Amino acid sequence: MLQIFYPDEMAPSAYSIDYEALREKGYRAIIYDIDNTLVEHGAPPDERSLELVDRLKSLGFEVMVVSNNKEPRVKSFADKSGIRYIYKANKPSPKGYEAAMVMMGSNRQNTLLIGDQIFTDVWGAKKAGIHSILVGQIARHEEIQIILKRQLEKIVIRSYQKHGQGKEKK
């Protein structure tokens, strides 16, 4: 039952992922969530996120952000990062992911999602048929509705790990 929410992989953070290995596996496009995936909630791009985007571009990746946030937040982050974006994506709907793939010229086989939430990021990626990597959240302070979802996410993660799929990639 809970398997519909399982990520394909888990990693401690978006900054600990072996992107070279993903490239070798044939991935060419990455969709990110912003808040608590790349930066703290509401924060502008920082040096670390900007360096990551530059590194990914140098490796030949197309990079986009797909967010449920309103345009001012998403546009500001994306413009400063030099990447394209989709706002009010209504995740977990697959439509934002599908639109991102069209914009990047990618497909389900060479696109992946990196995000910090199971019930929006990961579930949406699964519905869109793309590989998902669940990362640990950057900050612990979050809005109340997200805090409540985190409690449910713990149940999914325990189940994921119990069934031998929860080995984090370093």
JSON list of N, CA, C and O in Angstrom, two decimals, residues 18-50:
[
{"chain": "A", "resi": 18, "resn": "ASP", "atom": "N", "xyz": [25.76, 11.96, -6.09]},
{"chain": "A", "resi": 18, "resn": "ASP", "atom": "CA", "xyz": [26.81, 11.75, -7.09]},
{"chain": "A", "resi": 18, "resn": "ASP", "atom": "C", "xyz": [26.20, 12.01, -8.48]},
{"chain": "A", "resi": 18, "resn": "ASP", "atom": "O", "xyz": [25.66, 11.11, -9.12]},
{"chain": "A", "resi": 19, "resn": "TYR", "atom": "N", "xyz": [26.27, 13.25, -8.91]},
{"chain": "A", "resi": 19, "resn": "TYR", "atom": "CA", "xyz": [25.66, 13.63, -10.18]},
{"chain": "A", "resi": 19, "resn": "TYR", "atom": "C", "xyz": [26.40, 13.05, -11.39]},
{"chain": "A", "resi": 19, "resn": "TYR", "atom": "O", "xyz": [25.78, 12.80, -12.42]},
{"chain": "A", "resi": 20, "resn": "GLU", "atom": "N", "xyz": [27.68, 12.81, -11.24]},
{"chain": "A", "resi": 20, "resn": "GLU", "atom": "CA", "xyz": [28.43, 12.18, -12.32]},
{"chain": "A", "resi": 20, "resn": "GLU", "atom": "C", "xyz": [27.89, 10.77, -12.56]},
{"chain": "A", "resi": 20, "resn": "GLU", "atom": "O", "xyz": [27.73, 10.34, -13.71]},
{"chain": "A", "resi": 21, "resn": "ALA", "atom": "N", "xyz": [27.58, 10.05, -11.49]},
{"chain": "A", "resi": 21, "resn": "ALA", "atom": "CA", "xyz": [27.04, 8.69, -11.62]},
{"chain": "A", "resi": 21, "resn": "ALA", "atom": "C", "xyz": [25.66, 8.73, -12.28]},
{"chain": "A", "resi": 21, "resn": "ALA", "atom": "O", "xyz": [25.33, 7.87, -13.10]},
{"chain": "A", "resi": 22, "resn": "LEU", "atom": "N", "xyz": [24.86, 9.73, -11.94]},
{"chain": "A", "resi": 22, "resn": "LEU", "atom": "CA", "xyz": [23.54, 9.86, -12.57]},
{"chain": "A", "resi": 22, "resn": "LEU", "atom": "C", "xyz": [23.70, 10.13, -14.07]},
{"chain": "A", "resi": 22, "resn": "LEU", "atom": "O", "xyz": [22.95, 9.58, -14.88]},
{"chain": "A", "resi": 23, "resn": "ARG", "atom": "N", "xyz": [24.66, 10.94, -14.42]},
{"chain": "A", "resi": 23, "resn": "ARG", "atom": "CA", "xyz": [24.92, 11.22, -15.84]},
{"chain": "A", "resi": 23, "resn": "ARG", "atom": "C", "xyz": [25.33, 9.93, -16.56]},
{"chain": "A", "resi": 23, "resn": "ARG", "atom": "O", "xyz": [24.88, 9.66, -17.66]},
{"chain": "A", "resi": 24, "resn": "GLU", "atom": "N", "xyz": [26.19, 9.15, -15.92]},
{"chain": "A", "resi": 24, "resn": "GLU", "atom": "CA", "xyz": [26.62, 7.88, -16.51]},
{"chain": "A", "resi": 24, "resn": "GLU", "atom": "C", "xyz": [25.45, 6.92, -16.71]},
{"chain": "A", "resi": 24, "resn": "GLU", "atom": "O", "xyz": [25.46, 6.10, -17.63]},
{"chain": "A", "resi": 25, "resn": "LYS", "atom": "N", "xyz": [24.43, 7.03, -15.85]},
{"chain": "A", "resi": 25, "resn": "LYS", "atom": "CA", "xyz": [23.23, 6.18, -15.97]},
{"chain": "A", "resi": 25, "resn": "LYS", "atom": "C", "xyz": [22.29, 6.68, -17.06]},
{"chain": "A", "resi": 25, "resn": "LYS", "atom": "O", "xyz": [21.28, 6.04, -17.33]},
{"chain": "A", "resi": 26, "resn": "GLY", "atom": "N", "xyz": [22.60, 7.83, -17.66]},
{"chain": "A", "resi": 26, "resn": "GLY", "atom": "CA", "xyz": [21.79, 8.32, -18.76]},
{"chain": "A", "resi": 26, "resn": "GLY", "atom": "C", "xyz": [20.86, 9.47, -18.43]},
{"chain": "A", "resi": 26, "resn": "GLY", "atom": "O", "xyz": [20.12, 9.94, -19.30]},
{"chain": "A", "resi": 27, "resn": "TYR", "atom": "N", "xyz": [20.88, 9.95, -17.21]},
{"chain": "A", "resi": 27, "resn": "TYR", "atom": "CA", "xyz": [20.04, 11.10, -16.86]},
{"chain": "A", "resi": 27, "resn": "TYR", "atom": "C", "xyz": [20.62, 12.37, -17.45]},
{"chain": "A", "resi": 27, "resn": "TYR", "atom": "O", "xyz": [21.83, 12.58, -17.45]},
{"chain": "A", "resi": 28, "resn": "ARG", "atom": "N", "xyz": [19.73, 13.22, -17.98]},
{"chain": "A", "resi": 28, "resn": "ARG", "atom": "CA", "xyz": [20.16, 14.46, -18.62]},
{"chain": "A", "resi": 28, "resn": "ARG", "atom": "C", "xyz": [19.38, 15.69, -18.14]},
{"chain": "A", "resi": 28, "resn": "ARG", "atom": "O", "xyz": [19.73, 16.81, -18.48]},
{"chain": "A", "resi": 29, "resn": "ALA", "atom": "N", "xyz": [18.32, 15.47, -17.35]},
{"chain": "A", "resi": 29, "resn": "ALA", "atom": "CA", "xyz": [17.49, 16.58, -16.89]},
{"chain": "A", "resi": 29, "resn": "ALA", "atom": "C", "xyz": [17.10, 16.35, -15.43]},
{"chain": "A", "resi": 29, "resn": "ALA", "atom": "O", "xyz": [16.75, 15.23, -15.04]},
{"chain": "A", "resi": 30, "resn": "ILE", "atom": "N", "xyz": [17.18, 17.44, -14.65]},
{"chain": "A", "resi": 30, "resn": "ILE", "atom": "CA", "xyz": [16.86, 17.36, -13.22]},
{"chain": "A", "resi": 30, "resn": "ILE", "atom": "C", "xyz": [15.81, 18.40, -12.89]},
{"chain": "A", "resi": 30, "resn": "ILE", "atom": "O", "xyz": [15.97, 19.59, -13.20]},
{"chain": "A", "resi": 31, "resn": "ILE", "atom": "N", "xyz": [14.75, 17.94, -12.23]},
{"chain": "A", "resi": 31, "resn": "ILE", "atom": "CA", "xyz": [13.71, 18.82, -11.71]},
{"chain": "A", "resi": 31, "resn": "ILE", "atom": "C", "xyz": [13.92, 18.88, -10.20]},
{"chain": "A", "resi": 31, "resn": "ILE", "atom": "O", "xyz": [13.98, 17.85, -9.53]},
{"chain": "A", "resi": 32, "resn": "TYR", "atom": "N", "xyz": [14.02, 20.08, -9.68]},
{"chain": "A", "resi": 32, "resn": "TYR", "atom": "CA", "xyz": [14.18, 20.29, -8.24]},
{"chain": "A", "resi": 32, "resn": "TYR", "atom": "C", "xyz": [12.95, 20.97, -7.66]},
{"chain": "A", "resi": 32, "resn": "TYR", "atom": "O", "xyz": [12.31, 21.79, -8.31]},
{"chain": "A", "resi": 33, "resn": "ASP", "atom": "N", "xyz": [12.71, 20.66, -6.41]},
{"chain": "A", "resi": 33, "resn": "ASP", "atom": "CA", "xyz": [11.88, 21.49, -5.55]},
{"chain": "A", "resi": 33, "resn": "ASP", "atom": "C", "xyz": [12.85, 22.55, -5.02]},
{"chain": "A", "resi": 33, "resn": "ASP", "atom": "O", "xyz": [14.07, 22.36, -5.09]},
{"chain": "A", "resi": 34, "resn": "ILE", "atom": "N", "xyz": [12.33, 23.65, -4.51]},
{"chain": "A", "resi": 34, "resn": "ILE", "atom": "CA", "xyz": [13.23, 24.70, -3.99]},
{"chain": "A", "resi": 34, "resn": "ILE", "atom": "C", "xyz": [13.38, 24.62, -2.48]},
{"chain": "A", "resi": 34, "resn": "ILE", "atom": "O", "xyz": [14.44, 24.32, -1.95]},
{"chain": "A", "resi": 35, "resn": "ASP", "atom": "N", "xyz": [12.27, 24.93, -1.80]},
{"chain": "A", "resi": 35, "resn": "ASP", "atom": "CA", "xyz": [12.31, 25.12, -0.34]},
{"chain": "A", "resi": 35, "resn": "ASP", "atom": "C", "xyz": [12.61, 23.83, 0.40]},
{"chain": "A", "resi": 35, "resn": "ASP", "atom": "O", "xyz": [11.95, 22.82, 0.22]},
{"chain": "A", "resi": 36, "resn": "ASN", "atom": "N", "xyz": [13.64, 23.90, 1.22]},
{"chain": "A", "resi": 36, "resn": "ASN", "atom": "CA", "xyz": [14.14, 22.81, 2.03]},
{"chain": "A", "resi": 36, "resn": "ASN", "atom": "C", "xyz": [14.77, 21.68, 1.21]},
{"chain": "A", "resi": 36, "resn": "ASN", "atom": "O", "xyz": [15.13, 20.65, 1.74]},
{"chain": "A", "resi": 37, "resn": "THR", "atom": "N", "xyz": [14.90, 21.91, -0.09]},
{"chain": "A", "resi": 37, "resn": "THR", "atom": "CA", "xyz": [15.65, 20.99, -0.95]},
{"chain": "A", "resi": 37, "resn": "THR", "atom": "C", "xyz": [16.97, 21.64, -1.35]},
{"chain": "A", "resi": 37, "resn": "THR", "atom": "O", "xyz": [18.04, 21.06, -1.18]},
{"chain": "A", "resi": 38, "resn": "LEU", "atom": "N", "xyz": [16.89, 22.86, -1.88]},
{"chain": "A", "resi": 38, "resn": "LEU", "atom": "CA", "xyz": [18.09, 23.60, -2.30]},
{"chain": "A", "resi": 38, "resn": "LEU", "atom": "C", "xyz": [18.49, 24.67, -1.29]},
{"chain": "A", "resi": 38, "resn": "LEU", "atom": "O", "xyz": [19.68, 24.95, -1.12]},
{"chain": "A", "resi": 39, "resn": "VAL", "atom": "N", "xyz": [17.51, 25.31, -0.68]},
{"chain": "A", "resi": 39, "resn": "VAL", "atom": "CA", "xyz": [17.75, 26.36, 0.33]},
{"chain": "A", "resi": 39, "resn": "VAL", "atom": "C", "xyz": [16.67, 26.26, 1.40]},
{"chain": "A", "resi": 39, "resn": "VAL", "atom": "O", "xyz": [15.66, 25.57, 1.22]},
{"chain": "A", "resi": 40, "resn": "GLU", "atom": "N", "xyz": [16.86, 26.99, 2.50]},
{"chain": "A", "resi": 40, "resn": "GLU", "atom": "CA", "xyz": [15.83, 27.03, 3.52]},
{"chain": "A", "resi": 40, "resn": "GLU", "atom": "C", "xyz": [14.57, 27.69, 2.94]},
{"chain": "A", "resi": 40, "resn": "GLU", "atom": "O", "xyz": [14.64, 28.45, 1.97]},
{"chain": "A", "resi": 41, "resn": "HIS", "atom": "N", "xyz": [13.44, 27.38, 3.56]},
{"chain": "A", "resi": 41, "resn": "HIS", "atom": "CA", "xyz": [12.15, 27.89, 3.09]},
{"chain": "A", "resi": 41, "resn": "HIS", "atom": "C", "xyz": [12.19, 29.42, 2.93]},
{"chain": "A", "resi": 41, "resn": "HIS", "atom": "O", "xyz": [12.52, 30.14, 3.85]},
{"chain": "A", "resi": 42, "resn": "GLY", "atom": "N", "xyz": [11.88, 29.89, 1.72]},
{"chain": "A", "resi": 42, "resn": "GLY", "atom": "CA", "xyz": [11.80, 31.32, 1.44]},
{"chain": "A", "resi": 42, "resn": "GLY", "atom": "C", "xyz": [13.13, 32.01, 1.18]},
{"chain": "A", "resi": 42, "resn": "GLY", "atom": "O", "xyz": [13.14, 33.19, 0.85]},
{"chain": "A", "resi": 43, "resn": "ALA", "atom": "N", "xyz": [14.23, 31.29, 1.30]},
{"chain": "A", "resi": 43, "resn": "ALA", "atom": "CA", "xyz": [15.55, 31.91, 1.13]},
{"chain": "A", "resi": 43, "resn": "ALA", "atom": "C", "xyz": [15.89, 32.08, -0.34]},
{"chain": "A", "resi": 43, "resn": "ALA", "atom": "O", "xyz": [15.47, 31.29, -1.19]},
{"chain": "A", "resi": 44, "resn": "PRO", "atom": "N", "xyz": [16.69, 33.10, -0.65]},
{"chain": "A", "resi": 44, "resn": "PRO", "atom": "CA", "xyz": [17.18, 33.25, -2.03]},
{"chain": "A", "resi": 44, "resn": "PRO", "atom": "C", "xyz": [18.26, 32.22, -2.30]},
{"chain": "A", "resi": 44, "resn": "PRO", "atom": "O", "xyz": [18.74, 31.55, -1.38]},
{"chain": "A", "resi": 45, "resn": "PRO", "atom": "N", "xyz": [18.67, 32.08, -3.56]},
{"chain": "A", "resi": 45, "resn": "PRO", "atom": "CA", "xyz": [19.78, 31.16, -3.84]},
{"chain": "A", "resi": 45, "resn": "PRO", "atom": "C", "xyz": [21.01, 31.58, -3.05]},
{"chain": "A", "resi": 45, "resn": "PRO", "atom": "O", "xyz": [21.28, 32.77, -2.90]},
{"chain": "A", "resi": 46, "resn": "ASP", "atom": "N", "xyz": [21.72, 30.61, -2.52]},
{"chain": "A", "resi": 46, "resn": "ASP", "atom": "CA", "xyz": [22.95, 30.91, -1.81]},
{"chain": "A", "resi": 46, "resn": "ASP", "atom": "C", "xyz": [24.13, 30.42, -2.65]},
{"chain": "A", "resi": 46, "resn": "ASP", "atom": "O", "xyz": [23.94, 29.86, -3.73]},
{"chain": "A", "resi": 47, "resn": "GLU", "atom": "N", "xyz": [25.32, 30.65, -2.17]},
{"chain": "A", "resi": 47, "resn": "GLU", "atom": "CA", "xyz": [26.51, 30.28, -2.94]},
{"chain": "A", "resi": 47, "resn": "GLU", "atom": "C", "xyz": [26.53, 28.79, -3.27]},
{"chain": "A", "resi": 47, "resn": "GLU", "atom": "O", "xyz": [26.84, 28.39, -4.39]},
{"chain": "A", "resi": 48, "resn": "ARG", "atom": "N", "xyz": [26.13, 27.97, -2.32]},
{"chain": "A", "resi": 48, "resn": "ARG", "atom": "CA", "xyz": [26.13, 26.52, -2.53]},
{"chain": "A", "resi": 48, "resn": "ARG", "atom": "C", "xyz": [25.16, 26.11, -3.63]},
{"chain": "A", "resi": 48, "resn": "ARG", "atom": "O", "xyz": [25.51, 25.30, -4.49]},
{"chain": "A", "resi": 49, "resn": "SER", "atom": "N", "xyz": [23.95, 26.68, -3.63]},
{"chain": "A", "resi": 49, "resn": "SER", "atom": "CA", "xyz": [22.97, 26.30, -4.66]},
{"chain": "A", "resi": 49, "resn": "SER", "atom": "C", "xyz": [23.39, 26.82, -6.03]},
{"chain": "A", "resi": 49, "resn": "SER", "atom": "O", "xyz": [23.22, 26.13, -7.04]},
{"chain": "A", "resi": 50, "resn": "LEU", "atom": "N", "xyz": [23.97, 28.01, -6.07]},
{"chain": "A", "resi": 50, "resn": "LEU", "atom": "CA", "xyz": [24.43, 28.55, -7.35]},
{"chain": "A", "resi": 50, "resn": "LEU", "atom": "C", "xyz": [25.59, 27.73, -7.92]},
{"chain": "A", "resi": 50, "resn": "LEU", "atom": "O", "xyz": [25.64, 27.46, -9.13]}
]
